């Protein structure tokens, strides 16, 4: 396969990331590009979920994906294989992206032919939650092997997300994971969170997730 484009994104020179994020959000709104910021710990299933999501939505939207990592281009190659536009962002060792780093990625991706842009943020439940990327919506994945207590341990991440996907529900029988307790813990941190249990491996729950995205993308781009 052809090599994907790799962009080295540099840390923001702006003092206020929040202001810069608001600015990026309004630029994206004006260009009718919905940006999803997808976060989670490493290995919880971001790339697998995105691959499935693209299958559901690529006929309806022009999709572009930014894969952020400290190094490597493996995720961008996986996404490129689905046929959508995909670029790799390298963060130079940083454990998150800020709004200006996201803007550098968006510039490379282009917005003229993208109405649904996705940022797969760096795998981490702490730092990415502290930096508004300018996204239209924030989503996170909590996978079953991580445990149902994580909303209690990483409050900020759960409180800033519009939607929480509970992934790997196929392995629930092998783990001491209480789905109801997990939902309760998420809602304790964020009473407005939309919670969708999914299995990225089998596709279970993906229709509900795709419907949630469609509704929000259409609202943003109208
Ligand atoms: N059993 C199971 N494994 C999954 C599921 N989703 C992802 N995985 C596996 O979890 C591992 C990490 O997935 P990946 O998408 O690379 O996670 P990322 O690091 O968050 O992007 C891979 O081996 C996937 O095949 C799922 O729903 N069920
Ligand atoms: Mg990944």
mmCIF file of C-alpha atoms and ligand atoms in Angstrom:
data_model
loop_
_atom_site.group_PDB
_atom_site.id
_atom_site.type_symbol
_atom_site.label_atom_id
_atom_site.label_comp_id
_atom_site.label_asym_id
_atom_site.label_seq_id
_atom_site.Cartn_x
_atom_site.Cartn_y
_atom_site.Cartn_z
ATOM 1 C CA UNK A 1 0.000 0.000 0.000
ATOM 2 C CA UNK A 2 1.122 3.546 -0.687
ATOM 3 C CA UNK A 3 2.527 5.419 2.269
ATOM 4 C CA UNK A 4 0.090 7.765 3.978
ATOM 5 C CA UNK A 5 0.951 11.416 4.553
ATOM 6 C CA UNK A 6 2.525 12.051 7.934
ATOM 7 C CA UNK A 7 2.275 15.551 9.416
ATOM 8 C CA UNK A 8 4.437 16.690 12.321
ATOM 9 C CA UNK A 9 2.128 18.961 14.314
ATOM 10 C CA UNK A 10 3.692 21.626 16.506
ATOM 11 C CA UNK A 11 2.570 22.808 19.874
ATOM 12 C CA UNK A 12 0.291 25.846 19.969
ATOM 13 C CA UNK A 13 1.786 29.321 20.169
ATOM 14 C CA UNK A 14 -1.536 30.683 21.437
ATOM 15 C CA UNK A 15 -1.875 31.492 25.069
ATOM 16 C CA UNK A 16 -5.476 30.539 25.325
ATOM 17 C CA UNK A 17 -6.308 27.164 23.901
ATOM 18 C CA UNK A 18 -9.974 27.635 24.794
ATOM 19 C CA UNK A 19 -10.258 30.787 22.658
ATOM 20 C CA UNK A 20 -8.428 29.150 19.803
ATOM 21 C CA UNK A 21 -10.711 26.097 20.038
ATOM 22 C CA UNK A 22 -13.805 28.315 19.809
ATOM 23 C CA UNK A 23 -12.313 29.984 16.740
ATOM 24 C CA UNK A 24 -11.615 26.641 15.042
ATOM 25 C CA UNK A 25 -15.138 25.444 15.889
ATOM 26 C CA UNK A 26 -16.696 28.445 14.172
ATOM 27 C CA UNK A 27 -14.385 28.025 11.143
ATOM 28 C CA UNK A 28 -15.505 24.412 10.858
ATOM 29 C CA UNK A 29 -19.151 25.398 11.252
ATOM 30 C CA UNK A 30 -18.757 27.954 8.445
ATOM 31 C CA UNK A 31 -17.189 25.379 6.143
ATOM 32 C CA UNK A 32 -19.886 22.813 7.034
ATOM 33 C CA UNK A 33 -17.433 20.290 8.430
ATOM 34 C CA UNK A 34 -18.415 18.320 11.528
ATOM 35 C CA UNK A 35 -15.399 17.320 13.627
ATOM 36 C CA UNK A 36 -15.561 14.347 15.983
ATOM 37 C CA UNK A 37 -12.827 14.073 18.628
ATOM 38 C CA UNK A 38 -12.521 10.397 19.593
ATOM 39 C CA UNK A 39 -10.628 9.599 22.777
ATOM 40 C CA UNK A 40 -9.852 6.550 24.918
ATOM 41 C CA UNK A 41 -7.003 4.657 26.517
ATOM 42 C CA UNK A 42 -4.699 2.756 24.145
ATOM 43 C CA UNK A 43 -6.210 -0.480 22.837
ATOM 44 C CA UNK A 44 -9.846 0.123 23.769
ATOM 45 C CA UNK A 45 -10.835 -0.012 20.111
ATOM 46 C CA UNK A 46 -10.754 3.468 18.514
ATOM 47 C CA UNK A 47 -9.344 2.379 15.168
ATOM 48 C CA UNK A 48 -11.534 -0.741 14.986
ATOM 49 C CA UNK A 49 -14.652 1.302 15.847
ATOM 50 C CA UNK A 50 -13.744 3.944 13.246
ATOM 51 C CA UNK A 51 -13.296 1.305 10.550
ATOM 52 C CA UNK A 52 -16.833 0.042 11.298
ATOM 53 C CA UNK A 53 -18.240 3.560 11.525
ATOM 54 C CA UNK A 54 -16.823 4.390 8.098
ATOM 55 C CA UNK A 55 -18.531 1.289 6.610
ATOM 56 C CA UNK A 56 -21.865 2.599 7.918
ATOM 57 C CA UNK A 57 -21.470 6.218 6.844
ATOM 58 C CA UNK A 58 -19.149 6.486 3.861
ATOM 59 C CA UNK A 59 -21.972 6.489 1.300
ATOM 60 C CA UNK A 60 -23.724 9.307 3.130
ATOM 61 C CA UNK A 61 -20.814 11.624 4.017
ATOM 62 C CA UNK A 62 -17.431 12.594 2.623
ATOM 63 C CA UNK A 63 -15.229 11.414 5.485
ATOM 64 C CA UNK A 64 -11.670 12.425 6.389
ATOM 65 C CA UNK A 65 -9.708 10.911 9.273
ATOM 66 C CA UNK A 66 -6.749 12.282 11.239
ATOM 67 C CA UNK A 67 -4.904 9.626 13.194
ATOM 68 C CA UNK A 68 -2.844 11.144 15.998
ATOM 69 C CA UNK A 69 0.023 9.253 17.550
ATOM 70 C CA UNK A 70 3.392 9.875 19.095
ATOM 71 C CA UNK A 71 4.941 7.722 16.335
ATOM 72 C CA UNK A 72 4.109 5.210 13.524
ATOM 73 C CA UNK A 73 1.532 5.375 10.751
ATOM 74 C CA UNK A 74 -0.199 2.014 11.282
ATOM 75 C CA UNK A 75 -3.630 3.439 12.167
ATOM 76 C CA UNK A 76 -3.657 5.848 9.201
ATOM 77 C CA UNK A 77 -2.862 2.906 6.899
ATOM 78 C CA UNK A 78 -5.715 0.856 8.411
ATOM 79 C CA UNK A 79 -8.135 3.734 7.820
ATOM 80 C CA UNK A 80 -6.801 4.441 4.306
ATOM 81 C CA UNK A 81 -7.667 0.827 3.429
ATOM 82 C CA UNK A 82 -11.379 1.665 3.929
ATOM 83 C CA UNK A 83 -11.107 4.075 0.986
ATOM 84 C CA UNK A 84 -11.567 7.356 2.874
ATOM 85 C CA UNK A 85 -9.069 10.196 3.130
ATOM 86 C CA UNK A 86 -6.637 9.529 5.961
ATOM 87 C CA UNK A 87 -3.603 11.341 7.336
ATOM 88 C CA UNK A 88 -1.283 10.634 10.252
ATOM 89 C CA UNK A 89 -0.444 13.354 12.765
ATOM 90 C CA UNK A 90 2.686 13.043 14.882
ATOM 91 C CA UNK A 91 2.603 14.968 18.123
ATOM 92 C CA UNK A 92 6.354 15.095 18.808
ATOM 93 C CA UNK A 93 5.969 13.203 22.072
ATOM 94 C CA UNK A 94 2.929 15.115 23.315
ATOM 95 C CA UNK A 95 0.148 13.025 24.870
ATOM 96 C CA UNK A 96 -2.719 15.101 23.420
ATOM 97 C CA UNK A 97 -3.675 17.549 20.672
ATOM 98 C CA UNK A 98 -4.599 21.156 21.293
ATOM 99 C CA UNK A 99 -6.754 23.298 18.997
ATOM 100 C CA UNK A 100 -3.876 24.641 16.912
ATOM 101 C CA UNK A 101 -2.397 21.166 16.365
ATOM 102 C CA UNK A 102 -5.867 20.054 15.267
ATOM 103 C CA UNK A 103 -6.071 23.048 12.917
ATOM 104 C CA UNK A 104 -2.728 22.041 11.344
ATOM 105 C CA UNK A 105 -4.217 18.601 10.695
ATOM 106 C CA UNK A 106 -7.496 20.020 9.350
ATOM 107 C CA UNK A 107 -5.533 22.243 6.966
ATOM 108 C CA UNK A 108 -3.754 19.204 5.529
ATOM 109 C CA UNK A 109 -6.974 17.187 5.369
ATOM 110 C CA UNK A 110 -8.874 20.045 3.708
ATOM 111 C CA UNK A 111 -12.503 20.950 4.384
ATOM 112 C CA UNK A 112 -13.835 21.598 0.860
ATOM 113 C CA UNK A 113 -14.459 17.910 0.221
ATOM 114 C CA UNK A 114 -14.926 16.706 3.819
ATOM 115 C CA UNK A 115 -18.226 16.995 5.687
ATOM 116 C CA UNK A 116 -17.368 14.532 8.448
ATOM 117 C CA UNK A 117 -13.848 14.859 9.896
ATOM 118 C CA UNK A 118 -12.642 12.538 12.621
ATOM 119 C CA UNK A 119 -9.715 12.974 14.973
ATOM 120 C CA UNK A 120 -8.477 9.777 16.637
ATOM 121 C CA UNK A 121 -6.751 11.443 19.571
ATOM 122 C CA UNK A 122 -3.662 10.049 21.330
ATOM 123 C CA UNK A 123 -4.524 7.051 23.547
ATOM 124 C CA UNK A 124 -4.780 8.473 27.059
ATOM 125 C CA UNK A 125 -7.620 9.105 29.524
ATOM 126 C CA UNK A 126 -6.057 12.172 31.150
ATOM 127 C CA UNK A 127 -4.285 14.754 28.918
ATOM 128 C CA UNK A 128 -6.650 14.831 25.887
ATOM 129 C CA UNK A 129 -9.533 15.712 28.227
ATOM 130 C CA UNK A 130 -7.715 18.885 29.294
ATOM 131 C CA UNK A 131 -7.450 20.384 25.806
ATOM 132 C CA UNK A 132 -10.454 21.479 23.748
ATOM 133 C CA UNK A 133 -9.573 20.562 20.152
ATOM 134 C CA UNK A 134 -12.300 22.702 18.576
ATOM 135 C CA UNK A 135 -14.374 19.614 17.828
ATOM 136 C CA UNK A 136 -18.121 19.705 17.220
ATOM 137 C CA UNK A 137 -18.604 16.745 19.567
ATOM 138 C CA UNK A 138 -16.406 14.731 21.925
ATOM 139 C CA UNK A 139 -16.697 10.958 22.075
ATOM 140 C CA UNK A 140 -14.846 8.387 24.123
ATOM 141 C CA UNK A 141 -14.594 4.640 24.289
ATOM 142 C CA UNK A 142 -14.397 2.654 27.497
ATOM 143 C CA UNK A 143 -13.778 -1.027 26.845
ATOM 144 C CA UNK A 144 -14.959 -3.863 29.067
ATOM 145 C CA UNK A 145 -11.462 -5.114 30.112
ATOM 146 C CA UNK A 146 -10.682 -1.659 31.571
ATOM 147 C CA UNK A 147 -13.395 -2.054 34.220
ATOM 148 C CA UNK A 148 -16.640 -0.313 35.159
ATOM 149 C CA UNK A 149 -14.971 1.902 37.786
ATOM 150 C CA UNK A 150 -13.043 4.080 35.289
ATOM 151 C CA UNK A 151 -15.564 6.970 35.321
ATOM 152 C CA UNK A 152 -14.783 7.330 39.030
ATOM 153 C CA UNK A 153 -11.017 7.445 38.397
ATOM 154 C CA UNK A 154 -10.945 9.733 35.326
ATOM 155 C CA UNK A 155 -13.719 12.251 36.037
ATOM 156 C CA UNK A 156 -12.722 14.970 33.559
ATOM 157 C CA UNK A 157 -12.668 12.686 30.524
ATOM 158 C CA UNK A 158 -16.161 11.381 31.249
ATOM 159 C CA UNK A 159 -17.524 14.818 32.042
ATOM 160 C CA UNK A 160 -16.435 16.450 28.749
ATOM 161 C CA UNK A 161 -17.740 13.719 26.430
ATOM 162 C CA UNK A 162 -21.103 13.981 24.674
ATOM 163 C CA UNK A 163 -21.172 10.250 24.062
ATOM 164 C CA UNK A 164 -19.527 7.250 25.726
ATOM 165 C CA UNK A 165 -19.212 4.009 23.775
ATOM 166 C CA UNK A 166 -18.806 0.911 25.926
ATOM 167 C CA UNK A 167 -16.842 -1.392 23.617
ATOM 168 C CA UNK A 168 -15.929 -5.088 23.612
ATOM 169 C CA UNK A 169 -19.233 -6.195 25.093
ATOM 170 C CA UNK A 170 -18.532 -9.598 23.471
ATOM 171 C CA UNK A 171 -15.963 -10.336 26.206
ATOM 172 C CA UNK A 172 -18.240 -9.320 29.082
ATOM 173 C CA UNK A 173 -18.691 -12.955 30.269
ATOM 174 C CA UNK A 174 -14.939 -13.195 30.933
ATOM 175 C CA UNK A 175 -14.612 -10.023 32.985
ATOM 176 C CA UNK A 176 -16.009 -8.858 36.262
ATOM 177 C CA UNK A 177 -17.765 -5.985 34.455
ATOM 178 C CA UNK A 178 -21.128 -4.657 35.618
ATOM 179 C CA UNK A 179 -22.794 -2.808 32.708
ATOM 180 C CA UNK A 180 -25.500 -1.191 34.838
ATOM 181 C CA UNK A 181 -22.937 -0.038 37.420
ATOM 182 C CA UNK A 182 -20.806 1.344 34.583
ATOM 183 C CA UNK A 183 -23.736 3.368 33.191
ATOM 184 C CA UNK A 184 -24.474 4.645 36.692
ATOM 185 C CA UNK A 185 -20.814 5.723 37.137
ATOM 186 C CA UNK A 186 -20.797 7.528 33.777
ATOM 187 C CA UNK A 187 -24.042 9.377 34.549
ATOM 188 C CA UNK A 188 -22.705 10.306 37.982
ATOM 189 C CA UNK A 189 -19.896 12.193 36.211
ATOM 190 C CA UNK A 190 -22.029 13.431 33.337
ATOM 191 C CA UNK A 191 -25.835 13.221 33.551
ATOM 192 C CA UNK A 192 -26.125 14.330 29.892
ATOM 193 C CA UNK A 193 -23.874 11.647 28.428
ATOM 194 C CA UNK A 194 -25.331 9.436 25.731
ATOM 195 C CA UNK A 195 -24.193 5.865 26.427
ATOM 196 C CA UNK A 196 -24.039 3.226 23.695
ATOM 197 C CA UNK A 197 -22.766 -0.318 24.368
ATOM 198 C CA UNK A 198 -21.063 -1.657 21.223
ATOM 199 C CA UNK A 199 -18.958 -4.467 19.878
ATOM 200 C CA UNK A 200 -16.684 -3.117 17.162
ATOM 201 C CA UNK A 201 -15.701 -6.699 16.366
ATOM 202 C CA UNK A 202 -19.205 -7.971 15.508
ATOM 203 C CA UNK A 203 -20.936 -4.675 14.723
ATOM 204 C CA UNK A 204 -23.426 -4.870 17.600
ATOM 205 C CA UNK A 205 -24.677 -1.401 18.624
ATOM 206 C CA UNK A 206 -23.041 0.244 15.608
ATOM 207 C CA UNK A 207 -26.366 1.205 14.008
ATOM 208 C CA UNK A 208 -27.342 3.240 17.073
ATOM 209 C CA UNK A 209 -23.918 4.922 17.043
ATOM 210 C CA UNK A 210 -24.157 5.677 13.313
ATOM 211 C CA UNK A 211 -27.656 7.127 13.843
ATOM 212 C CA UNK A 212 -26.421 9.360 16.680
ATOM 213 C CA UNK A 213 -23.602 10.598 14.440
ATOM 214 C CA UNK A 214 -25.892 11.200 11.423
ATOM 215 C CA UNK A 215 -28.300 13.229 13.519
ATOM 216 C CA UNK A 216 -25.498 15.404 14.906
ATOM 217 C CA UNK A 217 -23.639 15.787 11.601
ATOM 218 C CA UNK A 218 -26.847 16.843 9.803
ATOM 219 C CA UNK A 219 -27.664 19.335 12.547
ATOM 220 C CA UNK A 220 -24.135 20.831 12.404
ATOM 221 C CA UNK A 221 -23.921 21.008 8.614
ATOM 222 C CA UNK A 222 -27.433 22.331 7.965
HETATM 223 N N1 LIG B 1 -12.976 -8.836 21.496
HETATM 224 C C1 LIG B 1 -12.972 -7.608 20.964
HETATM 225 N N2 LIG B 1 -11.804 -7.058 20.596
HETATM 226 C C2 LIG B 1 -11.838 -5.808 20.068
HETATM 227 C C3 LIG B 1 -13.034 -5.082 19.890
HETATM 228 N N3 LIG B 1 -12.731 -3.870 19.376
HETATM 229 C C4 LIG B 1 -11.392 -3.852 19.224
HETATM 230 N N4 LIG B 1 -10.839 -5.018 19.621
HETATM 231 C C5 LIG B 1 -9.415 -5.395 19.617
HETATM 232 O O1 LIG B 1 -8.712 -4.550 20.545
HETATM 233 C C6 LIG B 1 -7.373 -4.301 20.073
HETATM 234 C C7 LIG B 1 -7.109 -2.800 20.032
HETATM 235 O O2 LIG B 1 -7.982 -2.191 19.083
HETATM 236 P P1 LIG B 1 -7.658 -0.818 18.361
HETATM 237 O O3 LIG B 1 -8.818 -0.514 17.484
HETATM 238 O O4 LIG B 1 -6.301 -0.861 17.732
HETATM 239 O O5 LIG B 1 -7.615 0.167 19.612
HETATM 240 P P2 LIG B 1 -7.067 1.691 19.733
HETATM 241 O O6 LIG B 1 -5.679 1.604 20.257
HETATM 242 O O7 LIG B 1 -7.981 2.341 20.714
HETATM 243 O O8 LIG B 1 -7.163 2.295 18.364
HETATM 244 C C8 LIG B 1 -7.285 -4.980 18.701
HETATM 245 O O9 LIG B 1 -6.656 -6.228 18.870
HETATM 246 C C9 LIG B 1 -8.734 -5.133 18.285
HETATM 247 O O10 LIG B 1 -8.931 -6.206 17.409
HETATM 248 C C10 LIG B 1 -14.277 -5.710 20.301
HETATM 249 O O11 LIG B 1 -15.373 -5.163 20.194
HETATM 250 N N5 LIG B 1 -14.167 -6.957 20.844
HETATM 251 MG MG1 LIG B 2 -5.739 3.291 17.172
#
